[in-house]
GROMACS .gro file of C-alpha atoms in nm:
model
  141
    1MET     CA    1   0.742  10.999   3.924
    2LEU     CA    2   0.593  10.988   3.572
    3PRO     CA    3   0.564  11.315   3.396
    4ARG     CA    4   0.235  11.491   3.338
    5ASP     CA    5   0.345  11.595   2.998
    6GLY     CA    6   0.008  11.610   2.811
    7PHE     CA    7   0.007  11.248   2.687
    8VAL     CA    8  -0.359  11.145   2.679
    9VAL     CA    9  -0.551  10.858   2.542
   10ALA     CA   10  -0.907  10.857   2.406
   11ALA     CA   11  -1.163  10.641   2.588
   12GLN     CA   12  -1.276  10.496   2.246
   13PHE     CA   13  -0.926  10.357   2.197
   14VAL     CA   14  -0.910  10.204   2.541
   15HIS     CA   15  -1.239  10.031   2.472
   16ALA     CA   16  -1.090   9.872   2.152
   17LEU     CA   17  -0.772   9.752   2.320
   18PRO     CA   18  -0.884   9.406   2.452
   19ALA     CA   19  -1.014   9.302   2.106
   20LYS     CA   20  -0.683   9.401   1.941
   21LEU     CA   21  -0.496   9.200   2.204
   22ARG     CA   22  -0.709   8.908   2.164
   23GLU     CA   23  -0.669   8.914   1.783
   24SER     CA   24  -0.298   8.897   1.820
   25GLN     CA   25  -0.285   8.609   2.063
   26ALA     CA   26  -0.189   8.325   1.833
   27VAL     CA   27  -0.082   8.071   2.099
   28PHE     CA   28  -0.386   8.147   2.322
   29ASP     CA   29  -0.602   8.051   2.020
   30ARG     CA   30  -0.444   7.702   2.021
   31THR     CA   31  -0.410   7.646   2.402
   32GLY     CA   32  -0.651   7.878   2.582
   33GLY     CA   33  -0.409   7.906   2.866
   34LEU     CA   34  -0.158   8.194   2.832
   35HIS     CA   35  -0.143   8.540   2.963
   36ALA     CA   36  -0.068   8.820   2.726
   37ALA     CA   37   0.082   9.176   2.748
   38ALA     CA   38   0.063   9.435   2.464
   39LEU     CA   39   0.205   9.775   2.415
   40PHE     CA   40  -0.005  10.036   2.218
   41ASP     CA   41   0.065  10.392   2.106
   42GLY     CA   42  -0.158  10.678   2.213
   43ASP     CA   43  -0.382  10.621   1.903
   44GLY     CA   44  -0.444  10.255   2.000
   45ASN     CA   45  -0.211  10.101   1.751
   46LEU     CA   46  -0.049   9.781   1.853
   47ARG     CA   47   0.336   9.803   1.883
   48ASN     CA   48   0.424   9.477   2.044
   49VAL     CA   49   0.255   9.169   2.197
   50ARG     CA   50   0.389   8.872   2.392
   51GLU     CA   51   0.235   8.573   2.557
   52ASP     CA   52   0.351   8.367   2.851
   53VAL     CA   53   0.212   8.127   3.110
   54GLY     CA   54   0.298   8.407   3.371
   55ARG     CA   55   0.166   8.764   3.335
   56HIS     CA   56   0.485   8.905   3.479
   57ASN     CA   57   0.690   8.720   3.219
   58ALA     CA   58   0.461   8.848   2.934
   59VAL     CA   59   0.522   9.210   3.053
   60ASP     CA   60   0.904   9.139   3.097
   61LYS     CA   61   0.911   9.014   2.723
   62VAL     CA   62   0.706   9.320   2.590
   63ILE     CA   63   0.931   9.567   2.771
   64GLY     CA   64   1.256   9.378   2.684
   65ALA     CA   65   1.161   9.352   2.318
   66GLU     CA   66   1.112   9.733   2.295
   67VAL     CA   67   1.440   9.795   2.470
   68LEU     CA   68   1.639   9.552   2.250
   69ALA     CA   69   1.483   9.698   1.935
   70GLY     CA   70   1.578  10.051   2.034
   71ARG     CA   71   1.208  10.155   2.052
   72THR     CA   72   1.240  10.368   2.365
   73PRO     CA   73   1.146  10.579   2.547
   74LEU     CA   74   0.806  10.419   2.621
   75SER     CA   75   0.663  10.747   2.763
   76ARG     CA   76   0.381  10.769   2.508
   77THR     CA   77   0.251  10.418   2.526
   78ILE     CA   78  -0.016  10.202   2.701
   79LEU     CA   79   0.047   9.866   2.843
   80LEU     CA   80  -0.243   9.626   2.841
   81VAL     CA   81  -0.229   9.305   3.041
   82SER     CA   82  -0.482   9.015   3.002
   83GLY     CA   83  -0.530   8.950   3.371
   84ARG     CA   84  -0.508   9.136   3.704
   85ALA     CA   85  -0.294   9.430   3.762
   86SER     CA   86  -0.064   9.364   4.050
   87PHE     CA   87   0.171   9.609   4.213
   88GLU     CA   88   0.469   9.430   4.056
   89LEU     CA   89   0.328   9.505   3.709
   90VAL     CA   90   0.277   9.867   3.813
   91GLN     CA   91   0.635   9.874   3.933
   92LYS     CA   92   0.766   9.727   3.602
   93ALA     CA   93   0.563   9.974   3.391
   94VAL     CA   94   0.680  10.274   3.606
   95MET     CA   95   1.048  10.167   3.576
   96ALA     CA   96   1.001  10.141   3.197
   97GLY     CA   97   0.832  10.487   3.199
   98ILE     CA   98   0.508  10.365   3.068
   99PRO     CA   99   0.239  10.616   3.177
  100VAL     CA  100  -0.078  10.403   3.132
  101LEU     CA  101  -0.136  10.051   3.249
  102ALA     CA  102  -0.466   9.889   3.160
  103ALA     CA  103  -0.588   9.555   3.277
  104VAL     CA  104  -0.875   9.327   3.169
  105GLY     CA  105  -0.904   9.231   3.539
  106ALA     CA  106  -0.888   9.401   3.871
  107PRO     CA  107  -0.605   9.588   4.017
  108SER     CA  108  -0.478   9.514   4.369
  109SER     CA  109  -0.503   9.770   4.633
  110LEU     CA  110  -0.127   9.791   4.632
  111ALA     CA  111  -0.125   9.842   4.264
  112VAL     CA  112  -0.356  10.139   4.308
  113ASP     CA  113  -0.146  10.290   4.575
  114LEU     CA  114   0.174  10.254   4.373
  115ALA     CA  115   0.015  10.401   4.061
  116GLN     CA  116  -0.123  10.700   4.255
  117ARG     CA  117   0.218  10.757   4.414
  118PHE     CA  118   0.393  10.763   4.073
  119GLN     CA  119   0.118  10.951   3.881
  120MET     CA  120   0.047  10.651   3.657
  121THR     CA  121  -0.290  10.610   3.487
  122LEU     CA  122  -0.423  10.268   3.604
  123LEU     CA  123  -0.730  10.124   3.429
  124GLY     CA  124  -0.897   9.806   3.545
  125PHE     CA  125  -1.183   9.593   3.404
  126VAL     CA  126  -1.112   9.699   3.060
  127ARG     CA  127  -1.367   9.490   2.881
  128ASP     CA  128  -1.721   9.480   2.757
  129GLY     CA  129  -1.711   9.850   2.636
  130ARG     CA  130  -1.627   9.983   2.988
  131PHE     CA  131  -1.336  10.047   3.228
  132ASN     CA  132  -1.269  10.188   3.572
  133ILE     CA  133  -0.999  10.460   3.634
  134TYR     CA  134  -0.816  10.405   3.957
  135SER     CA  135  -0.539  10.662   3.912
  136GLY     CA  136  -0.435  10.938   3.672
  137SER     CA  137  -0.775  11.021   3.514
  138TRP     CA  138  -0.621  11.337   3.346
  139ARG     CA  139  -0.472  11.103   3.079
  140VAL     CA  140  -0.809  10.965   2.964
  141GLN     CA  141  -1.041  11.173   2.738
   0.00000   0.00000   0.00000
């Protein structure tokens, strides 16, 4: 269970995340064929970004880089993924203690169920100045 410790993110920062991610995707600019995962702080500042042909691998790289650099806990961060939010990505974020998972695409129904179970904030369709909240709305202002 993720804590309800008062960590909140402003909706205006959520709206800005996809552009910040896109600006930092150097390999995608050259190939057009990679997924990305990025970790942001509660003010929307980019902490880390990784690209990979697999969205799960990109998430593993972001979390692993933070652990190896000693930048844990991740309890006051937002994970943004460039594609869909699967239950496996929710599971990885929960295990890393990340309270907010945002996806440019849709979450699966299993992802929503798992996010609700662990009190994670799950956001989908984060693009074009809008997003949907599927779980944990108390973390978004």
